[in-house]
Short mmCIF file of N, CA and C in Angstrom, two decimals:
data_model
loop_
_atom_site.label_atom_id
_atom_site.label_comp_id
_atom_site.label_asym_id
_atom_site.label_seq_id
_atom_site.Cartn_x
_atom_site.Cartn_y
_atom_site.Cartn_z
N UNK A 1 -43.18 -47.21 -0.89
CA UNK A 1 -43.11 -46.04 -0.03
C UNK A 1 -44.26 -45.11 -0.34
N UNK A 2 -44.69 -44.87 0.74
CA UNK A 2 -45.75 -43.59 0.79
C UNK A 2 -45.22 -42.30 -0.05
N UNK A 3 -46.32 -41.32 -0.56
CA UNK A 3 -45.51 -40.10 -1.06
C UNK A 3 -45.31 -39.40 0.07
N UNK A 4 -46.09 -39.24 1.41
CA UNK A 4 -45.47 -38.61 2.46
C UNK A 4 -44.09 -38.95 2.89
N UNK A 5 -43.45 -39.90 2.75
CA UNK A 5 -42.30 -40.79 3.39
C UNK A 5 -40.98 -40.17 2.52
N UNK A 6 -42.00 -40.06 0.89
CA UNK A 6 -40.99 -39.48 -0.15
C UNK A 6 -40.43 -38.12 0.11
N UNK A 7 -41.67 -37.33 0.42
CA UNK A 7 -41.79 -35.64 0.19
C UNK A 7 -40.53 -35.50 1.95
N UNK A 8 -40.52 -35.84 2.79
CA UNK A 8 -40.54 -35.88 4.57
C UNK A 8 -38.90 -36.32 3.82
N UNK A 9 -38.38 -37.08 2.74
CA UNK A 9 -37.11 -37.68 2.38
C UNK A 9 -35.99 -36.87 1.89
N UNK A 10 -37.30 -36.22 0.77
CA UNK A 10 -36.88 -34.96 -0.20
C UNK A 10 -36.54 -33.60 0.78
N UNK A 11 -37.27 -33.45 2.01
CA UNK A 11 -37.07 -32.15 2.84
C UNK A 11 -35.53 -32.41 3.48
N UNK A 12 -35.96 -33.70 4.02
CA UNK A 12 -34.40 -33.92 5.09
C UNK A 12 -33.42 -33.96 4.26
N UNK A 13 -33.31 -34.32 2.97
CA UNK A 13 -31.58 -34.21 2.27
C UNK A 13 -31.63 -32.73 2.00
N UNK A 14 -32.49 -31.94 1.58
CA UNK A 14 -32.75 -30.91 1.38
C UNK A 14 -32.28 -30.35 2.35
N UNK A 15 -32.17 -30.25 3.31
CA UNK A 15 -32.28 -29.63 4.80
C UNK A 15 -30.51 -29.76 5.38
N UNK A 16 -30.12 -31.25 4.62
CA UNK A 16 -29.08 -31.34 5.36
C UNK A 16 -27.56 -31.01 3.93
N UNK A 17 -28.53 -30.88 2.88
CA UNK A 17 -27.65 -30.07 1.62
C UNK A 17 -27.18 -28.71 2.31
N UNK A 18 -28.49 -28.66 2.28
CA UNK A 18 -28.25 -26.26 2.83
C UNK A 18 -27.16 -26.64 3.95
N UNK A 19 -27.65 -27.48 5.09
CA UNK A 19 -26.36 -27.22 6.09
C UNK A 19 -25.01 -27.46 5.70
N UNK A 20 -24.63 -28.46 4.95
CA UNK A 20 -23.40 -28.73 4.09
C UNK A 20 -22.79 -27.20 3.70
N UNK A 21 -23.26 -26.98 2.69
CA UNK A 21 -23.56 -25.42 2.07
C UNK A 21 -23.05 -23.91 2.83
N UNK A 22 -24.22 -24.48 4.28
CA UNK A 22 -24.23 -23.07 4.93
C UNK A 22 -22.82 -23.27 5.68
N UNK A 23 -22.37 -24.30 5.79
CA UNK A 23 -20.99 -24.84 6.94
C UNK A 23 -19.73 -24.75 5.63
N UNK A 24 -19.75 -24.93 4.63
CA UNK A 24 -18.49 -24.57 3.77
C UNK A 24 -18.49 -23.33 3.75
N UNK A 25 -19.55 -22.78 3.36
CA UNK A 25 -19.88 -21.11 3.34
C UNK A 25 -19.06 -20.26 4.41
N UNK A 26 -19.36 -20.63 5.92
CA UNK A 26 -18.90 -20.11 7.02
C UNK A 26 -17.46 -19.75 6.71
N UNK A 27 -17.31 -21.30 6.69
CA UNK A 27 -15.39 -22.01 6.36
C UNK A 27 -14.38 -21.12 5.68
N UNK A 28 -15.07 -21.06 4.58
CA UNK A 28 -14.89 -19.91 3.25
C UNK A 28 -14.29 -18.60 3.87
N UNK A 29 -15.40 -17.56 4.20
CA UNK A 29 -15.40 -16.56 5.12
C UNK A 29 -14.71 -16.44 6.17
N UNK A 30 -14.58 -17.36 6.98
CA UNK A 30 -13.67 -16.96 7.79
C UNK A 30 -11.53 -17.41 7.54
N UNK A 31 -11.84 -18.11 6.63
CA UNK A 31 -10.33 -18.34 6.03
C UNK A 31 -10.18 -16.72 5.01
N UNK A 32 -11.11 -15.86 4.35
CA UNK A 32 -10.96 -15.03 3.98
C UNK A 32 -10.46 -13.95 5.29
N UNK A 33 -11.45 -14.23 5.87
CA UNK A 33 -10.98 -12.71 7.32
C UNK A 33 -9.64 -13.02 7.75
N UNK A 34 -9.56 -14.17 8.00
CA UNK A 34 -8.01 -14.39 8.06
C UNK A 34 -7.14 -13.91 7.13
N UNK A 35 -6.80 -13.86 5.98
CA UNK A 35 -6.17 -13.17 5.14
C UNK A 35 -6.11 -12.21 4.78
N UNK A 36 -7.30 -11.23 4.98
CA UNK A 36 -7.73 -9.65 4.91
C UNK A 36 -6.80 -8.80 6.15
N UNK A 37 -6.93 -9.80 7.21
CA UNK A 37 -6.26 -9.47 8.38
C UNK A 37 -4.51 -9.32 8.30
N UNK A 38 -4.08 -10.69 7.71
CA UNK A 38 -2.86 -10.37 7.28
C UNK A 38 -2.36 -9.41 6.19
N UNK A 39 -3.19 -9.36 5.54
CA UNK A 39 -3.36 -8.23 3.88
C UNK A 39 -2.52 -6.56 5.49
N UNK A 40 -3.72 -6.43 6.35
CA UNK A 40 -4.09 -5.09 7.14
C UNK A 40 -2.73 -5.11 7.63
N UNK A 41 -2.34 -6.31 8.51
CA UNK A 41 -1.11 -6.08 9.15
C UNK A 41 0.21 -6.14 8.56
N UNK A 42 0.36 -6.50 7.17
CA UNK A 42 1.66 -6.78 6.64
C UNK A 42 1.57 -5.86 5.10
N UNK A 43 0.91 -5.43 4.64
CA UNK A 43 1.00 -4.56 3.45
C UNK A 43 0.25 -3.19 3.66
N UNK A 44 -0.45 -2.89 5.01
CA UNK A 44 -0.79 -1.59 5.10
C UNK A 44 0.68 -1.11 5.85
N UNK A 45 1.40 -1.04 6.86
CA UNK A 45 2.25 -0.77 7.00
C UNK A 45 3.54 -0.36 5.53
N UNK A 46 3.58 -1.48 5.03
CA UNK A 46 4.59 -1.41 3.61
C UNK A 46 3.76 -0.05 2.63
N UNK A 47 2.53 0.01 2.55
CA UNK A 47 2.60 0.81 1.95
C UNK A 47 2.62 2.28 2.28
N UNK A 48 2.36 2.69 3.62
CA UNK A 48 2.72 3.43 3.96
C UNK A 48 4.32 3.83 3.96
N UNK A 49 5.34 3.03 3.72
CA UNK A 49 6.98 2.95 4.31
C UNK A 49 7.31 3.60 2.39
N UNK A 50 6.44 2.56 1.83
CA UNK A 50 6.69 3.27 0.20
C UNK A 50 5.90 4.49 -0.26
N UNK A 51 5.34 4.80 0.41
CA UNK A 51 4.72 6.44 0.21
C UNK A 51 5.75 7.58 0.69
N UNK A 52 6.32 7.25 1.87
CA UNK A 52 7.12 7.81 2.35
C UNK A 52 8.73 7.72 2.09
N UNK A 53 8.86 7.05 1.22
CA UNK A 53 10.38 6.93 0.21
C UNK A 53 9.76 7.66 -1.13
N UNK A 54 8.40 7.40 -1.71
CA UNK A 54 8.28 8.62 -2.60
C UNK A 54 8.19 9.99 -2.56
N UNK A 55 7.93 10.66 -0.99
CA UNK A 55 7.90 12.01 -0.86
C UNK A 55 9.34 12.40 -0.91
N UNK A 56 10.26 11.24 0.32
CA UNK A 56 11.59 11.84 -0.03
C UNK A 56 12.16 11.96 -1.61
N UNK A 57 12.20 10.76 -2.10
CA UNK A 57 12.73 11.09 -3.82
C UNK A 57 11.98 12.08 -4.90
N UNK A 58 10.73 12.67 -4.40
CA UNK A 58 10.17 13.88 -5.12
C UNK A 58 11.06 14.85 -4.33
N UNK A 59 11.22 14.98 -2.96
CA UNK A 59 11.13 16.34 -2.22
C UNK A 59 13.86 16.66 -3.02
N UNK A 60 13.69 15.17 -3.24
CA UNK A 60 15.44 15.27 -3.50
C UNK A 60 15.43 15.89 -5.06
N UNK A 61 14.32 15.10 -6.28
CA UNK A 61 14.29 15.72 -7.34
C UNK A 61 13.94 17.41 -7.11
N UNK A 62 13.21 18.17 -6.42
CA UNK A 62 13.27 19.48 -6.43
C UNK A 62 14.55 19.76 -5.99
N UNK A 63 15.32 19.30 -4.98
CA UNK A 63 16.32 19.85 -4.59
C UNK A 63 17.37 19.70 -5.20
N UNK A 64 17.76 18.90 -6.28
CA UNK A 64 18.58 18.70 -7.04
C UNK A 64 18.28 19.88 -8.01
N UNK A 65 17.61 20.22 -8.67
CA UNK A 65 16.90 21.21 -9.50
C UNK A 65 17.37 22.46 -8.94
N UNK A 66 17.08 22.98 -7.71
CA UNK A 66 17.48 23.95 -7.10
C UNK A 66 18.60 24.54 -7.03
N UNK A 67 19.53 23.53 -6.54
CA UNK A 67 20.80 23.27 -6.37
C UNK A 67 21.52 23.26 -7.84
N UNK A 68 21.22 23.15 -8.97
CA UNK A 68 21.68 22.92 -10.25
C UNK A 68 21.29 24.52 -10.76
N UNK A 69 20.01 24.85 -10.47
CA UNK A 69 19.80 26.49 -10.74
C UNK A 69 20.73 26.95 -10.28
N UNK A 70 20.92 26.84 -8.89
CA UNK A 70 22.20 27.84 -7.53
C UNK A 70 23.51 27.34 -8.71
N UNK A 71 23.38 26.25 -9.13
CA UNK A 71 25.23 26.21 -9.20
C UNK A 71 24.83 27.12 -10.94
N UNK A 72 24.02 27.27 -11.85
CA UNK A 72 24.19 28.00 -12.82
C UNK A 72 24.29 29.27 -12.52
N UNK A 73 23.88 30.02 -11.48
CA UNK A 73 24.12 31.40 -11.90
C UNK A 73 24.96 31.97 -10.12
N UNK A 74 25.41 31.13 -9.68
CA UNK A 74 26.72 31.56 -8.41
C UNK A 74 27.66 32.27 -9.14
N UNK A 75 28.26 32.39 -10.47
CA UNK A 75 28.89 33.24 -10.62
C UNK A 75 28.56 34.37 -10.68
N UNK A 76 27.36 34.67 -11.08
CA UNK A 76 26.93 36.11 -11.20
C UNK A 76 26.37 36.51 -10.04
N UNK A 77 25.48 35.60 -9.29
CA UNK A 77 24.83 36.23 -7.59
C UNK A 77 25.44 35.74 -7.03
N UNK A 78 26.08 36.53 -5.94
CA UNK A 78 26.69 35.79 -4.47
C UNK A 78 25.86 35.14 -3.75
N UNK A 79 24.46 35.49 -3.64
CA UNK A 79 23.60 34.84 -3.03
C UNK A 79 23.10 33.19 -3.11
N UNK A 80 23.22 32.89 -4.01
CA UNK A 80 23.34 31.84 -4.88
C UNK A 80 24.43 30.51 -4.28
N UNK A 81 25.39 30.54 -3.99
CA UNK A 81 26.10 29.33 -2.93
C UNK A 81 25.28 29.15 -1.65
N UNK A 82 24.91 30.17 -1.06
CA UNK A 82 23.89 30.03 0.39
C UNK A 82 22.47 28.38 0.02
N UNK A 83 22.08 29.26 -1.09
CA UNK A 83 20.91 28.38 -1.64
C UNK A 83 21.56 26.90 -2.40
N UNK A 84 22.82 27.07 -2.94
CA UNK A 84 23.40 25.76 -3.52
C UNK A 84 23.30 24.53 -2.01
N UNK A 85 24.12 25.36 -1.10
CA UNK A 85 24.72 24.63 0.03
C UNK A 85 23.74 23.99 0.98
N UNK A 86 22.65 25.01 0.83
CA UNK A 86 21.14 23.85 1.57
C UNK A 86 20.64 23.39 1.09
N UNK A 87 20.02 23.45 -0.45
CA UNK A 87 19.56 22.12 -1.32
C UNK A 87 20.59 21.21 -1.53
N UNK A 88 21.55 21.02 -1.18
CA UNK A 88 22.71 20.18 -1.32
C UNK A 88 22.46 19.54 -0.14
N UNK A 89 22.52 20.02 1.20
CA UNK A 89 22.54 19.74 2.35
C UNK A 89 20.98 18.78 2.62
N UNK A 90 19.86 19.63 2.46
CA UNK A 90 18.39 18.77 2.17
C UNK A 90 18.40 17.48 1.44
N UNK A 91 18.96 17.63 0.42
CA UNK A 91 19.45 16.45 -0.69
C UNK A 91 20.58 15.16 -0.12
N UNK A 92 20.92 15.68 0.68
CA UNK A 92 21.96 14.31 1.04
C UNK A 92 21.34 13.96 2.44
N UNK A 93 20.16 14.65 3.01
CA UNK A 93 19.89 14.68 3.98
C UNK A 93 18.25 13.78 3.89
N UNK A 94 18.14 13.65 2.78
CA UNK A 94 17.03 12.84 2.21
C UNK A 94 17.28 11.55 2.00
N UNK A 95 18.74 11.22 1.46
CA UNK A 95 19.08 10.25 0.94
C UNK A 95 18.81 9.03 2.10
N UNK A 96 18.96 9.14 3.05
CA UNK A 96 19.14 7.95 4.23
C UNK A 96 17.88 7.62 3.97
#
């Protein structure tokens, strides 16, 4: 064999390596977008649903607090059951 025949041998496997390469490559990538996609539609929702069960169980821990202040000193302020009876009310009203 000629060295031209060689070098013209060496380009074309060369040539048809990269396409191998560049075609798994694609493959790769787009089985990823596929899954990024499901990632977007099935755990961005969820985490939004669990952000919003943590505001309620912060917003019930203040109101429990509140409501535990109101019930310590209702004997001495009358004012004090008003404020028991709506952090009570907020608080069970969180729970769902």
């Amino acid at each position: 064999m000629r060295v031209v025949t060689k070098i013209f041998a060496l380009v074309g496997f060369c040539l048809a390596l990269l396409a191998v390469v560049s075609g798994v490559t694609i493959w790769q990538i787009n089985k990823i977008s596929v899954e990024i996609g499901g990632i977007v539609e099935r755990d961005i929702p969820l985490t939004g649903q669990l952000t919003e069960i943590t505001i309620h169980q912060l917003e019930q821990a203040i109101n429990f607090e509140r409501a535990f202040r109101a019930g310590e000193v209702m004997r001495e302020h009358t004012g004090s059951k008003k404020i028991y009876e709506k952090a009570v009310r907020i608080f069970e009203g969180l729970t769902e």
